Structure formats: structure tokens, C-alpha cells
PDB file of C-alpha atoms in Angstrom:
ATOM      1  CA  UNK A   1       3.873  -7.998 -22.120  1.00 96.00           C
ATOM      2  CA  UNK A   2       1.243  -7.475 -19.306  1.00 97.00           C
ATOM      3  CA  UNK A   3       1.286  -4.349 -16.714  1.00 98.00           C
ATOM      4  CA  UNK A   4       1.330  -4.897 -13.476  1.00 98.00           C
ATOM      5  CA  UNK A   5       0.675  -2.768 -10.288  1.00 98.00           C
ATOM      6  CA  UNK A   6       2.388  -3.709  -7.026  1.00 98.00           C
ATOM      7  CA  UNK A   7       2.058  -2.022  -3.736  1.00 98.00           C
ATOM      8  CA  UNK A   8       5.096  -1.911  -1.257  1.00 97.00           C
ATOM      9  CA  UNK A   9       5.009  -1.130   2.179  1.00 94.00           C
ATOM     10  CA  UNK A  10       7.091  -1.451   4.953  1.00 94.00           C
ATOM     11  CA  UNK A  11       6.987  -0.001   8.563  1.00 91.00           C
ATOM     12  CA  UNK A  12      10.113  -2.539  10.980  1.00 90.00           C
ATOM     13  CA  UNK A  13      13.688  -2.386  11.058  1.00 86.00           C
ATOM     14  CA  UNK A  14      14.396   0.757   8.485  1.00 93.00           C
ATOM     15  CA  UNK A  15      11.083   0.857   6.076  1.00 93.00           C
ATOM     16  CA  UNK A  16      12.572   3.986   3.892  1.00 95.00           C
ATOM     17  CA  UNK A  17      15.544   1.552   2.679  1.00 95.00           C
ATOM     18  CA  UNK A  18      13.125  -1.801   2.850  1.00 95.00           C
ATOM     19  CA  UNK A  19      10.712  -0.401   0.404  1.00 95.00           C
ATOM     20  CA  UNK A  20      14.175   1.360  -2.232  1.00 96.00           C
ATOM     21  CA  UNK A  21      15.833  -2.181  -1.951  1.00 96.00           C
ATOM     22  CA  UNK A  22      12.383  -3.813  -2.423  1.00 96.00           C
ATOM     23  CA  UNK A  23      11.916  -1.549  -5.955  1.00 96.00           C
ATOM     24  CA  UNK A  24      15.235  -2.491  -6.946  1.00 96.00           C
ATOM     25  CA  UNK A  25      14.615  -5.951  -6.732  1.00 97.00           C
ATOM     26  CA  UNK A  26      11.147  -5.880  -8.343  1.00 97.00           C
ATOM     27  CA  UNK A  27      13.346  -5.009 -11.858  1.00 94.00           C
ATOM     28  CA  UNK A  28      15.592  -8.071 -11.428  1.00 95.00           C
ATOM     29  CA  UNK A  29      12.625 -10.168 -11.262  1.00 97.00           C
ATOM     30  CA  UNK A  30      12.726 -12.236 -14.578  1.00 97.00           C
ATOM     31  CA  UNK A  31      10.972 -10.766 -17.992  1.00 97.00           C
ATOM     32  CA  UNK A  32      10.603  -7.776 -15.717  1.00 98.00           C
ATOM     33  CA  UNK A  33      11.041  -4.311 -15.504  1.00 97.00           C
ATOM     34  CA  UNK A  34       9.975  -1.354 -13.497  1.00 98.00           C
ATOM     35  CA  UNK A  35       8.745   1.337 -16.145  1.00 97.00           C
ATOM     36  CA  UNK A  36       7.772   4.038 -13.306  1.00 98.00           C
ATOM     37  CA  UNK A  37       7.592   4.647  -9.606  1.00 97.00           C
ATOM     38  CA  UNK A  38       5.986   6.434  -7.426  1.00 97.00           C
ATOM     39  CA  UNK A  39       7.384   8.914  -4.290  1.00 96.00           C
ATOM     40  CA  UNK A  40       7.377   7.295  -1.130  1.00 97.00           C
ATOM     41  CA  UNK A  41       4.616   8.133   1.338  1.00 97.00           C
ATOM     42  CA  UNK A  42       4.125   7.933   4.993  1.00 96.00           C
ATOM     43  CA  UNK A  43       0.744   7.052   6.485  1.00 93.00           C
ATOM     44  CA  UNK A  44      -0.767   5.892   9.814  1.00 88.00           C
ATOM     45  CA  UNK A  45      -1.566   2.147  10.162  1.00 86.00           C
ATOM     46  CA  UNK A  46      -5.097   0.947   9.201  1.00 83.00           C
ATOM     47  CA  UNK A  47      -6.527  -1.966  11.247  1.00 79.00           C
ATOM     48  CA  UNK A  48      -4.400  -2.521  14.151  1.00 76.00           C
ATOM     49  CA  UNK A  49      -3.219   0.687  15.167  1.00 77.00           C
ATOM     50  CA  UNK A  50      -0.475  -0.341  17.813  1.00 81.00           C
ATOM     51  CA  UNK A  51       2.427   0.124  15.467  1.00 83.00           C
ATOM     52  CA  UNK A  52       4.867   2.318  13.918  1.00 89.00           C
ATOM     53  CA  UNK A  53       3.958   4.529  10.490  1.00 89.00           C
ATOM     54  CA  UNK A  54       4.552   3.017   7.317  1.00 91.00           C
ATOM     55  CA  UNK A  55       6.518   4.288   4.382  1.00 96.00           C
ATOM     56  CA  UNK A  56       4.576   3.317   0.636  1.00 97.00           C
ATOM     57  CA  UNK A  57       5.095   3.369  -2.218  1.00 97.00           C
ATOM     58  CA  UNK A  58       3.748   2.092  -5.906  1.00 98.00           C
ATOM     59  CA  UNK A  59       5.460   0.474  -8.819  1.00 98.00           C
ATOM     60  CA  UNK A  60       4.457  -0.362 -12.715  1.00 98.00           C
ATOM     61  CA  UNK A  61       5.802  -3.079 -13.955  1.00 98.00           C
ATOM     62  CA  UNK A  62       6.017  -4.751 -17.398  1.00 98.00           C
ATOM     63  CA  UNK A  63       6.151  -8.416 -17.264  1.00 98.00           C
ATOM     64  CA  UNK A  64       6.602 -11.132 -19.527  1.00 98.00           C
ATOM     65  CA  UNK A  65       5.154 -13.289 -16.208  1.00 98.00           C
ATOM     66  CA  UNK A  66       1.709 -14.888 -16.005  1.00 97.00           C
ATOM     67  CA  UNK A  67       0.001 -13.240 -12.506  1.00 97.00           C
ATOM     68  CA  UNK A  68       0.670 -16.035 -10.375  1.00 96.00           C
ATOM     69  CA  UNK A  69       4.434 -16.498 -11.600  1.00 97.00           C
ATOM     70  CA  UNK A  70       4.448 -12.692 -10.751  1.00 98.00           C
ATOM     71  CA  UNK A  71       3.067 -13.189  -7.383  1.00 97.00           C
ATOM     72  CA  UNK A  72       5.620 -15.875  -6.396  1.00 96.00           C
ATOM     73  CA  UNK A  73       8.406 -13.652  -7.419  1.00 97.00           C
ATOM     74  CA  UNK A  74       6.764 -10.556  -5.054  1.00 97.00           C
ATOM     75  CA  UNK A  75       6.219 -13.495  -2.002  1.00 95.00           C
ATOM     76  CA  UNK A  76       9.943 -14.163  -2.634  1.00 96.00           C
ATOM     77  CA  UNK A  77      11.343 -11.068  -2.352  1.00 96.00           C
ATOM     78  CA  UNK A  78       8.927 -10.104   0.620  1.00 93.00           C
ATOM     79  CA  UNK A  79      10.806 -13.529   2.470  1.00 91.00           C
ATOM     80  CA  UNK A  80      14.269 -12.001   1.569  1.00 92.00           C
ATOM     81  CA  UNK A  81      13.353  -9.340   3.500  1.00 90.00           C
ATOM     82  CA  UNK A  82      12.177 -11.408   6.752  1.00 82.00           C
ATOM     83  CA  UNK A  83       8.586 -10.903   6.450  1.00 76.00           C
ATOM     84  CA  UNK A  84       6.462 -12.658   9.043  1.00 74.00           C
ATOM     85  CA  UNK A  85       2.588 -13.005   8.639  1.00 75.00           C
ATOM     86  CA  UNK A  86       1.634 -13.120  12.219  1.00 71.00           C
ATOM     87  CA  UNK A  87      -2.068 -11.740  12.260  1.00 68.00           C
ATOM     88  CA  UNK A  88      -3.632  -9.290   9.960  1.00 75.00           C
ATOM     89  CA  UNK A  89      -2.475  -5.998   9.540  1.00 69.00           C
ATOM     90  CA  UNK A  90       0.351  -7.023  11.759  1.00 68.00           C
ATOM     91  CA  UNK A  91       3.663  -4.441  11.178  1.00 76.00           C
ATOM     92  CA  UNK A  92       5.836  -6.083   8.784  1.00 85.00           C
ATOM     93  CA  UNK A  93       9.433  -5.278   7.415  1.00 89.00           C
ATOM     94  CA  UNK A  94       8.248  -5.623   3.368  1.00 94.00           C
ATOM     95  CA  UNK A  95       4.819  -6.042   2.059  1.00 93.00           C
ATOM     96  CA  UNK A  96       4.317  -6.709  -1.900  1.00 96.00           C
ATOM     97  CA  UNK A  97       0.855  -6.559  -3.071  1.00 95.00           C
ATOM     98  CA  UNK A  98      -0.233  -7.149  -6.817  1.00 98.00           C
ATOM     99  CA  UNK A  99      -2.694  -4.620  -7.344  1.00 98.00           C
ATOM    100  CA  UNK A 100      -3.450  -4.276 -10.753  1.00 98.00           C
ATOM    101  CA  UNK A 101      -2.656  -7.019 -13.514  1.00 98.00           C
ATOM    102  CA  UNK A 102      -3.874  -5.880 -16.911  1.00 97.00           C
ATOM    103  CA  UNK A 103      -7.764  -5.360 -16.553  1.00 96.00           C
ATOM    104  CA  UNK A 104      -8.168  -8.752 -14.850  1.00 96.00           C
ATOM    105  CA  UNK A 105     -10.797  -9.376 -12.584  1.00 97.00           C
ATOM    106  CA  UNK A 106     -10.132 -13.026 -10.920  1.00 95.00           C
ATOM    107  CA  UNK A 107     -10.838 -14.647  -7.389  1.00 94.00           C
ATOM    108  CA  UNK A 108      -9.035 -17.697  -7.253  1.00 91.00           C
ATOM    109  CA  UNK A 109      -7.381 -19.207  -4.004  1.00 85.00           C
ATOM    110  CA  UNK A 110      -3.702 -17.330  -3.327  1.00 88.00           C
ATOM    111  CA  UNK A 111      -4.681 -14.315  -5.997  1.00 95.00           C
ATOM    112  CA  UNK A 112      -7.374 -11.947  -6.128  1.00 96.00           C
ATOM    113  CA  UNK A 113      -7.613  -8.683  -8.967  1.00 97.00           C
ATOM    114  CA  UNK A 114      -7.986  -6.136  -8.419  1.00 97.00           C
ATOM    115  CA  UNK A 115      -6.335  -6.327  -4.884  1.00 96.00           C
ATOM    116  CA  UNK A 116      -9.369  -6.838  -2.888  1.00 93.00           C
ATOM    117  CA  UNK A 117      -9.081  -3.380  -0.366  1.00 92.00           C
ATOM    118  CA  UNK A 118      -6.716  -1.288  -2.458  1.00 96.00           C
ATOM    119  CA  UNK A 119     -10.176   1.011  -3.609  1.00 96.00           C
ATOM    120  CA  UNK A 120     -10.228   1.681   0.175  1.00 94.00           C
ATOM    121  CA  UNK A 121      -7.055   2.605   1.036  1.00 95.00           C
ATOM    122  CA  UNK A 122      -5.296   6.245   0.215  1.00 96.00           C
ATOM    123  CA  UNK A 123      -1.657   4.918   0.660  1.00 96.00           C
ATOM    124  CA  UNK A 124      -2.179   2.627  -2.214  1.00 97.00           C
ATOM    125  CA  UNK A 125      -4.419   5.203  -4.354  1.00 97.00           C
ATOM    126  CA  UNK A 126      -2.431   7.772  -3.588  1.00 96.00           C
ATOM    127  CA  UNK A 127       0.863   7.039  -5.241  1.00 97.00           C
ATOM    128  CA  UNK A 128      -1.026   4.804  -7.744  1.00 98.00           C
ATOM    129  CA  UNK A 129      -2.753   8.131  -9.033  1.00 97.00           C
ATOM    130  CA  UNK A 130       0.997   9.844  -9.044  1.00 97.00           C
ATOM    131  CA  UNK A 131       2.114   7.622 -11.494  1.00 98.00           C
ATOM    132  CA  UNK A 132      -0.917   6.526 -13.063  1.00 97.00           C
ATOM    133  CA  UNK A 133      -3.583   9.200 -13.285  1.00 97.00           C
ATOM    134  CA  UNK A 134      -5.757   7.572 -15.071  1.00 97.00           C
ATOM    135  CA  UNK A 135      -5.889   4.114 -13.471  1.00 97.00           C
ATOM    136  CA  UNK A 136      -9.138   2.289 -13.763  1.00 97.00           C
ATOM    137  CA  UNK A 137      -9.564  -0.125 -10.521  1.00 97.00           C
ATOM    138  CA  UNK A 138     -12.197  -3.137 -12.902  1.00 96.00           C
ATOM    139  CA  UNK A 139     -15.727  -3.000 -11.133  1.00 94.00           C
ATOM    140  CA  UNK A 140     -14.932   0.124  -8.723  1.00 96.00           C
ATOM    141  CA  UNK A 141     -14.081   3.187 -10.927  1.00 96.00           C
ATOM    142  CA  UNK A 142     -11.517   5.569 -11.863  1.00 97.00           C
ATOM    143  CA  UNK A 143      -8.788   5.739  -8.442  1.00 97.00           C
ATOM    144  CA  UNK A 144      -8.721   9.365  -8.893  1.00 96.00           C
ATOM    145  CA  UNK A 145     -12.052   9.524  -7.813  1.00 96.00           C
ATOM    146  CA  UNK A 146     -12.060   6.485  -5.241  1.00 97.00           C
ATOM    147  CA  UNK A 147      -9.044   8.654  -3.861  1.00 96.00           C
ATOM    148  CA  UNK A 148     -11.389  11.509  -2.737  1.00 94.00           C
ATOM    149  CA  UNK A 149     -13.682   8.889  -0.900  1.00 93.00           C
ATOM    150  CA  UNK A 150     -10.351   8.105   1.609  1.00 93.00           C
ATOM    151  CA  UNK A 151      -9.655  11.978   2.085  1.00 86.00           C
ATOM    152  CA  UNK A 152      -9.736  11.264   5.813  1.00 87.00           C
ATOM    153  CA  UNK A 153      -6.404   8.728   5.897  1.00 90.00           C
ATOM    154  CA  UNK A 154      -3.318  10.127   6.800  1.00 86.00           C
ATOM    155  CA  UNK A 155      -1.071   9.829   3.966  1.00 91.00           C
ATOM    156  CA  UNK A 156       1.615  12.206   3.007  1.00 92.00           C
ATOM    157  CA  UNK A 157       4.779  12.768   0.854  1.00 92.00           C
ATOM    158  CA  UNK A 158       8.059  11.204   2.596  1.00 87.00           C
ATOM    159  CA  UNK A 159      10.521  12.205  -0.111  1.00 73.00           C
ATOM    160  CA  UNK A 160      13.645  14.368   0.366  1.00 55.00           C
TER     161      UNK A 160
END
């Protein structure tokens, strides 16, 4: 069994019950499972500004799934949930991102590990560090410490 990282975001229609529904479906994918979550968060867009907050949150997974297969499975669920890629950082009703898978390090076209911005961004390392204090990002360091570099992002607890 591999362990994967996934990222979930959501900020259309209701985002608080996009991204719950979303982790509930991440454990029906197949040879899957959800072994922890993280709280959800609420942060202020990055890149195109002119759109609502988002609500994140992130999810380890143990998988019996080869990266790709697991990536399908995330694309799929994102399309149950409506998701339109109109432009970059465009709002979105579900967004799945594989983050961490194992220690692998791979550019290939369709999948790239580490997720190629999550060092940069303090909604992913935020909850990733929750759940995963020790999480190594391969060729950019402990996210603990990557973390304090993104100090200046909104991000904050949306629990309760």
C-alpha cells in the first residue's frame, strides 16, 4: 500500500459540504481508504482574486492504486461535483489535487510529484502539517518549515 496526499478545495455553490462529501467519497474510491483528515480551513484566493473564499482541507490516503489510477479516481469525483476548468485559478465547486504519493518525484504529462506549487501555498501546508507534522515535500524540505515562508496568506480554522 502507497500513501497518498490529496488537497481539496472548494469555494461555489456550498464549499463547506463540497469538500465533507468530497472526503467521503475519497474512501469509496477502490483499494482506498482515508486514514486521517485534516480541519477545514478558510483562506483568501491566490491568483485571481475576484472570487469568493475557499474552504480546504487535506486528506491521507492508503491506496492499493498506482498514482495515475489514483488521479483518475480524484478527476472523477471532482466531475461529480460539476467542476469546470475555465482559466487558472478560476473558482471552482471541488478541486482534488494529489500532493504527495509516497516519496515520488515524477514530471510526466497529466501528473507531477510533489504537486508542483503546494511548497508555496499555506492552505495546502497548513492542514498538511495538522495531520502530518512531519511531512517531507522531496527536493523542497520539511512543510513545517516551508509553512513559515507563507506566514503572510490568509488561512484560518473553519471548524465548528
Amino acid at each position: 500500500m502507497s500513501i497518498a496526499y490529496v488537497g481539496i478545495g472548494s469555494n461555489l455553490d456550498t464549499p463547506r459540504a463540497h469538500v465533507e462529501t468530497a472526503l467521503a467519497e475519497l474512501d469509496g474510491i477502490p483499494h482506498t481508504r482515508v486514514v486521517k483528515r485534516s480541519s477545514l480551513y478558510r483562506s483568501a484566493p491566490l491568483g485571481y482574486p475576484d472570487q469568493p473564499a475557499f474552504v480546504n482541507a487535506v486528506a491521507k490516503l492508503s491506496t492499493g492504486l498506482p498514482a495515475e489510477d489514483l488521479l483518475a479516481e480524484l478527476q472523477r469525483i471532482e466531475a461529480g461535483h460539476g467542476r469546470v476548468r475555465s482559466f487558472r485559478d478560476a473558482p471552482r465547486t471541488l478541486d482534488l489535487d494529489l500532493l504527495l504519493y509516497d516519496d515520488e518525484v515524477r514530471d510526466s504529462l497529466g501528473l507531477v510529484l510533489p504537486h508542483p506549487r503546494m511548497h508555496e501555498r499555506a492552505f495546502v501546508l497548513e492542514p498538511l502539517v495538522e495531520i502530518a507534522p512531519a511531512a517531507t515535500i522531496p527536493r523542497r524540505g520539511r512543510a513545517a518549515e516551508l509553512l513559515q515562508a507563507c506566514r503572510g496568506q490568509r488561512v484560518e480554522r473553519a471548524d465548528g
